[in-house]
Tab-separated table of C-alpha atoms in Angstrom:
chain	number	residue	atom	x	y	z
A	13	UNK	CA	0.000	0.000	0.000
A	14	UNK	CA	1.478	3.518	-1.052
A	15	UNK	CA	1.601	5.969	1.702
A	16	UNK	CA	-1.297	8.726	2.678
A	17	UNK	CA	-0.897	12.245	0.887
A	18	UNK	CA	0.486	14.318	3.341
A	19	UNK	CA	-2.780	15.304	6.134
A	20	UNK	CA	-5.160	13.396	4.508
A	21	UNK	CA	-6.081	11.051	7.237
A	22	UNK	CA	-5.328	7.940	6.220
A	23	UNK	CA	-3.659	5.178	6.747
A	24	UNK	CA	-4.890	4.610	10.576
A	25	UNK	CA	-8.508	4.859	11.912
A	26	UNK	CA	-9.598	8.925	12.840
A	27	UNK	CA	-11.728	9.198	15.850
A	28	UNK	CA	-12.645	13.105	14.754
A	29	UNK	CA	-16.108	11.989	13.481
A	30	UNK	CA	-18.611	10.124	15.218
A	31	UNK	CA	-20.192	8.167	12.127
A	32	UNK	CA	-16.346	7.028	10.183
A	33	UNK	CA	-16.500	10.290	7.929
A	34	UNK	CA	-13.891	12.500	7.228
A	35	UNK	CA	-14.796	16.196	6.378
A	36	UNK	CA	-12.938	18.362	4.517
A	37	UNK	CA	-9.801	19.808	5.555
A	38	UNK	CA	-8.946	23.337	7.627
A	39	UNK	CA	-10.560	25.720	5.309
A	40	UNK	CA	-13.761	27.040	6.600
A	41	UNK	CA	-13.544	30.329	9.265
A	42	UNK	CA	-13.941	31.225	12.389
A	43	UNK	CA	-14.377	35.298	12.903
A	44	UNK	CA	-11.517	36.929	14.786
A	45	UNK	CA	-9.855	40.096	14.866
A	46	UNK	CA	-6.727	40.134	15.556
A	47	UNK	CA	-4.919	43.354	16.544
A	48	UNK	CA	-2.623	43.768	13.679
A	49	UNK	CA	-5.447	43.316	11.064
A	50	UNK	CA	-8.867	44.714	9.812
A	51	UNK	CA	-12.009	43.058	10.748
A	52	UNK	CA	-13.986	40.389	8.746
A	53	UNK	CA	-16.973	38.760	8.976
A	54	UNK	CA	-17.933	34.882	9.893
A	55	UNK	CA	-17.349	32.502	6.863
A	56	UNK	CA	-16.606	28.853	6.601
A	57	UNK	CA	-18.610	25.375	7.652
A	58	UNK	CA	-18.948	24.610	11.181
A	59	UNK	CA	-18.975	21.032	10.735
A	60	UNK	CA	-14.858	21.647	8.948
A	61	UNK	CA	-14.425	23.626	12.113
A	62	UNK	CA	-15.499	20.894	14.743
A	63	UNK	CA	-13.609	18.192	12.388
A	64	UNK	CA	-10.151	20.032	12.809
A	65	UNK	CA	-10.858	21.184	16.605
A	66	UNK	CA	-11.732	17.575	17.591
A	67	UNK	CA	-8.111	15.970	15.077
A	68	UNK	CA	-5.717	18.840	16.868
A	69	UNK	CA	-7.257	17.710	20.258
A	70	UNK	CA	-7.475	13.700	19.695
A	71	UNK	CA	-3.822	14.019	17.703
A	72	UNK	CA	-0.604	15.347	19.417
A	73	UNK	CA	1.016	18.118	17.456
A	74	UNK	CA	2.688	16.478	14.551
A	75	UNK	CA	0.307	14.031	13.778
A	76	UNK	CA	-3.152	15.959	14.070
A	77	UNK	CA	-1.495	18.397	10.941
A	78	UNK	CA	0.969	15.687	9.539
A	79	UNK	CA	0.165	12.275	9.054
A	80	UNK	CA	-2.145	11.048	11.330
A	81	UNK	CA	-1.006	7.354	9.363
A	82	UNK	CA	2.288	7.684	10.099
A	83	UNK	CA	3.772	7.027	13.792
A	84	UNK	CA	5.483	9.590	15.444
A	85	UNK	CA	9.095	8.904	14.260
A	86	UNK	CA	7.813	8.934	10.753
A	87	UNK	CA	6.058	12.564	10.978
A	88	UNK	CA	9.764	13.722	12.529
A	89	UNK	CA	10.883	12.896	9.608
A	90	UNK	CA	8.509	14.181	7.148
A	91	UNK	CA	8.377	17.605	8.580
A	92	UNK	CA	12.315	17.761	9.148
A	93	UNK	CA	12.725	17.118	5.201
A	94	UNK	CA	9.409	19.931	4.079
A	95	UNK	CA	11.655	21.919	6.184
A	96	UNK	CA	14.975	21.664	4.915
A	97	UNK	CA	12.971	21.763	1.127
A	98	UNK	CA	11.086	25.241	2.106
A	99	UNK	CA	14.032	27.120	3.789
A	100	UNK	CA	16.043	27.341	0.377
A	101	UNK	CA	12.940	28.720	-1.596
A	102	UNK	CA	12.278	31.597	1.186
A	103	UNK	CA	15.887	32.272	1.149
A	104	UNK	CA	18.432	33.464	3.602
A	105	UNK	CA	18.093	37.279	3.782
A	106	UNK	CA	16.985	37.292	7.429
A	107	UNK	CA	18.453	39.968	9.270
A	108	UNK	CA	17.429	41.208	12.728
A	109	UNK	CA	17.413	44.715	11.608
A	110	UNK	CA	15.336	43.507	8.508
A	111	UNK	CA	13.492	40.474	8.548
A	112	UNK	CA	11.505	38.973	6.394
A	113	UNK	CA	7.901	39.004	6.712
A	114	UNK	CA	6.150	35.774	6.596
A	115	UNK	CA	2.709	34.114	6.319
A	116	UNK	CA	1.546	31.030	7.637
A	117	UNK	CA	-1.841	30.775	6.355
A	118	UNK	CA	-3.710	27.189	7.969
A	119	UNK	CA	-0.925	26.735	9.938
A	120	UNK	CA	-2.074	23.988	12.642
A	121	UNK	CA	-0.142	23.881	15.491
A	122	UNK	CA	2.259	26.135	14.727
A	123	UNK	CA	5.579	23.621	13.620
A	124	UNK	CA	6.290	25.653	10.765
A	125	UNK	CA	5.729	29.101	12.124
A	126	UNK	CA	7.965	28.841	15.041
A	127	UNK	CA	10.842	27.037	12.866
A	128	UNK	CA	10.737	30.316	10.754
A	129	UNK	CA	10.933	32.437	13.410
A	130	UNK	CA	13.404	30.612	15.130
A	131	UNK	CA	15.300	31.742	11.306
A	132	UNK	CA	14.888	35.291	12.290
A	133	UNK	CA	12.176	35.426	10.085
A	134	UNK	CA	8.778	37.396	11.757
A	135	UNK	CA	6.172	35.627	11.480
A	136	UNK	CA	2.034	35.789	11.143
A	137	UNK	CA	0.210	32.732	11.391
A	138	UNK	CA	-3.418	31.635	11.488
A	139	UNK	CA	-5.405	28.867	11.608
A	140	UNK	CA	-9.364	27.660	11.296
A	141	UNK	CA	-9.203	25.706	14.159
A	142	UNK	CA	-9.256	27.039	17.703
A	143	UNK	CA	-7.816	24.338	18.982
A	144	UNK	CA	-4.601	24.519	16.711
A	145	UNK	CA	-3.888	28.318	17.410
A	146	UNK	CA	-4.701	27.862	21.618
A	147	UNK	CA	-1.826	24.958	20.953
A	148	UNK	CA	0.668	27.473	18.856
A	149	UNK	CA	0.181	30.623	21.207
A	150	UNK	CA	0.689	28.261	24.482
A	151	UNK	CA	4.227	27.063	22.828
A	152	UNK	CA	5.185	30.761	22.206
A	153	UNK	CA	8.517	31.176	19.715
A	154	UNK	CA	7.988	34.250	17.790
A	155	UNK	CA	5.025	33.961	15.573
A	156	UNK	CA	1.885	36.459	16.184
A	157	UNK	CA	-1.663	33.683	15.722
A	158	UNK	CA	-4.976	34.108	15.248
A	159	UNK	CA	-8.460	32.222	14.253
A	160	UNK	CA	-9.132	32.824	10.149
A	161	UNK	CA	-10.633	31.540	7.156
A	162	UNK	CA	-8.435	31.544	4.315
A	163	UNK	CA	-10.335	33.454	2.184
A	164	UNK	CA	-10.855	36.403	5.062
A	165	UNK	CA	-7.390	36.966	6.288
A	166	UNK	CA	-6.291	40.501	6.122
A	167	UNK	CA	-3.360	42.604	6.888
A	168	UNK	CA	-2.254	46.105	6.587
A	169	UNK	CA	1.344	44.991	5.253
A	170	UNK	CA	2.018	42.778	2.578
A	171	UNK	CA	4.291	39.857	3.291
A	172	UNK	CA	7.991	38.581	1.434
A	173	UNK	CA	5.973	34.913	1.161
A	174	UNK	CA	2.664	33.926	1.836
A	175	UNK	CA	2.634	30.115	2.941
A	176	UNK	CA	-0.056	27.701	2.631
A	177	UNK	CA	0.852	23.998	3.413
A	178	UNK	CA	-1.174	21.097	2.839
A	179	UNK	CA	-3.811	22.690	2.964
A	180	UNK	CA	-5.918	23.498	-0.153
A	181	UNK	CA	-5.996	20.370	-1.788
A	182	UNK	CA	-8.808	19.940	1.417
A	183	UNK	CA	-10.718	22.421	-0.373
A	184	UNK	CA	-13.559	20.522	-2.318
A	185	UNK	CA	-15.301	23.922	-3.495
A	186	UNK	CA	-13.666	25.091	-6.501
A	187	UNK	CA	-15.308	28.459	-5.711
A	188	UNK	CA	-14.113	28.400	-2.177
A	189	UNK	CA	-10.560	26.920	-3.003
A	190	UNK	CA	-10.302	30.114	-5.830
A	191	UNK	CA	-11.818	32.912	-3.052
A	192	UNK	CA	-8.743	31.660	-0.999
A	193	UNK	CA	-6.265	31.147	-3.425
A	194	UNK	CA	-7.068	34.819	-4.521
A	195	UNK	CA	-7.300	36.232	-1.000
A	196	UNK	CA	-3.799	34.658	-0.309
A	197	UNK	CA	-2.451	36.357	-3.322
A	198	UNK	CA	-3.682	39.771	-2.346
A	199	UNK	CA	-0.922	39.639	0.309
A	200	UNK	CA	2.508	38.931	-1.459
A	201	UNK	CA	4.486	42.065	-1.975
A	202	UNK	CA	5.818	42.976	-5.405
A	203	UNK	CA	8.864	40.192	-6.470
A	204	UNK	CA	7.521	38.236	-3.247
A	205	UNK	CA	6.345	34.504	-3.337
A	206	UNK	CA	3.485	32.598	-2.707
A	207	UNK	CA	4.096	28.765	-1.607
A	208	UNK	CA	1.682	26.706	-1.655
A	209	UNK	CA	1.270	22.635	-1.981
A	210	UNK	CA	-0.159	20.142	-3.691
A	211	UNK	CA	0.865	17.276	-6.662
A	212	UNK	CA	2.459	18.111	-10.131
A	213	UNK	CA	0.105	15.929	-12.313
A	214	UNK	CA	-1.086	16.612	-15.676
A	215	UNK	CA	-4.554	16.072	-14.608
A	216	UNK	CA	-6.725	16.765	-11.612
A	217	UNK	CA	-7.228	13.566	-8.887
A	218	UNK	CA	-9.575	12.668	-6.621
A	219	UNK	CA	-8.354	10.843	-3.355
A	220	UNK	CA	-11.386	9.406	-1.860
A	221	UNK	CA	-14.280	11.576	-0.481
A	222	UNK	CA	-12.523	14.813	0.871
A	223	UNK	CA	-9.027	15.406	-0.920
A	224	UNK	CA	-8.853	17.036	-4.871
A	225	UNK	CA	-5.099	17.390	-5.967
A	226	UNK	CA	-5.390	20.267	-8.597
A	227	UNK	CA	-2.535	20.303	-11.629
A	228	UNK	CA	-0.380	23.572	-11.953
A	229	UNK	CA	-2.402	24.685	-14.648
A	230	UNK	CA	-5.376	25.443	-12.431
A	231	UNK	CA	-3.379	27.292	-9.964
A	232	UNK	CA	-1.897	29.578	-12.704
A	233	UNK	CA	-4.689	30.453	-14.327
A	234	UNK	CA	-5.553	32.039	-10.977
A	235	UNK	CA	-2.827	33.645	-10.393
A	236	UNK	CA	-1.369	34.439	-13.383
A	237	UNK	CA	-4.013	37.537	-13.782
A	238	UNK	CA	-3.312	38.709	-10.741
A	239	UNK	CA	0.467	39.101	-11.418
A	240	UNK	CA	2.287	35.917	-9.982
A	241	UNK	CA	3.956	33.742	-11.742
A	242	UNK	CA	5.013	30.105	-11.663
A	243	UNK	CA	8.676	29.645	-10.671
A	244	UNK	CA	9.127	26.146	-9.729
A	245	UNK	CA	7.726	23.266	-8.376
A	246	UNK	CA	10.175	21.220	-5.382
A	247	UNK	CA	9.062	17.480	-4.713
A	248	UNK	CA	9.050	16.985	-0.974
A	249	UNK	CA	11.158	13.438	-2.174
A	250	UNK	CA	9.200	11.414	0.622
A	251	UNK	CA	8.556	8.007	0.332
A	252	UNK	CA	5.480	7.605	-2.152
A	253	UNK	CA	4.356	11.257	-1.804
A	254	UNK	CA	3.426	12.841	-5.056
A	255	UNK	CA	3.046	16.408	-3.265
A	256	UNK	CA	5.156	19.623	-3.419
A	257	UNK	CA	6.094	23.199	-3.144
A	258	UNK	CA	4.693	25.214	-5.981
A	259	UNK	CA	6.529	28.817	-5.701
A	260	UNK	CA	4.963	31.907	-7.655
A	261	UNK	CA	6.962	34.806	-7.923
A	262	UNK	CA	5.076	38.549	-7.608
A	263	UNK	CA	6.003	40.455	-10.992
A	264	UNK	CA	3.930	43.351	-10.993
């Protein structure tokens, strides 16, 4: 048997849902102002909020945003190598007088935000689930957290990169998948980068009832219009995982 996509919960039984279902992943919203950015209003499923509060409480904090199939030597490993992949493509121009300015949009627990900030990077990071960002804020490190949708996030700077990891391939609605995809665009800075993840196939797949890997194509014909473009695409080179960093470069 090949191994789960990265977060899709499988590969071991998920006691998150009472009736053996698995809802889609950490997209919906959860209203919250946070006091760096501009109010929004309440968007997103309740039932997607309740799935990913109940995973980040049953799951400890590698698992309930990692693999939940994988034990808990195997999700060391697969965040240590995304890690050493992702660091190259934000580059190394932190500098405590000028840091770069980084978000973490869906960001779970945190793993990824404090590891950049730990880089001297300064960091912004939110999550659907209240749960996750109770979890981040308690560990501390750096970052600044709050509760948000994808598609609802705001800030009154724009960021160096914008990060969104294994996250939108959870996002059934193509409508709701494009109002994020958009909204997360709105915040990279001019020659900044948006990083997102998800498979390099020629054509879109379906992994069972709550995961849609979308090809490249789809995610530049967003973003193209709105002035990023496609830079490169990094495997993360684990095991049977077909996912990956896709990095769009701000032009104008």
């Amino acid at each position: 048997m090949g191994l789960p996509v990265a977060g899709d919960g499988t590969g071991g039984s998920d006691p998150c849902t009472a009736d053996g279902t698995t809802p889609i992943g950490s997209a919906g919203a959860l209203s919250f102002t946070p006091e760096d950015t501009r109010p929004h209003e309440p968007s997103g499923s309740a039932v997607t909020r309740t799935y990913w509060d109940t995973r980040h409480r049953v799951h400890d904090h590698l698992a309930s945003g990692g693999h939940i199939g994988l034990d808990r030597a195997g999700n060391e490993i697969f965040y240590a190598l995304r890690l050493g992949a992702l660091l190259p493509l934000i580059g190394d121009l932190a500098d405590p007088t000028a840091p770069l300015f980084v978000l973490d949009a869906g960001c779970g627990k945190g793993h990824f935000a404090r590891a950049l900030a730990r880089c001297g990077h300064r960091v912004d990071a939110f999550d659907t689930s209240e749960q996750a960002v109770a979890h981040a804020r308690a560990e501390g490190g750096g970052p600044r957290y709050a509760v948000a949708a994808l598609d609802a996030w705001r800030s009154p700077w724009p960021y160096d990169t914008v990060l969104c990891l294994d996250v939108l391939f959870h996002v059934l609605d193509d409508e709701e998948w494009s109002a994020a995809l958009r909204n997360l665009a709105s915040l990279v800075r001019i020659t900044g980068r948006l990083i997102i993840t998800d498979e390099n196939a020629p054509a879109r797949r379906l992994r069972g009832d709550y995961i849609v890997h979308r090809t490249a194509t789809e995610y530049a014909a967003v973003l193209t219009p709105l002035g990023l473009r496609p830079t490169t695409f990094t495997p993360y080179g684990f095991r049977e995982n077909e996912v990956g960093f896709h990095v769009f470069t701000r032009v104008r």
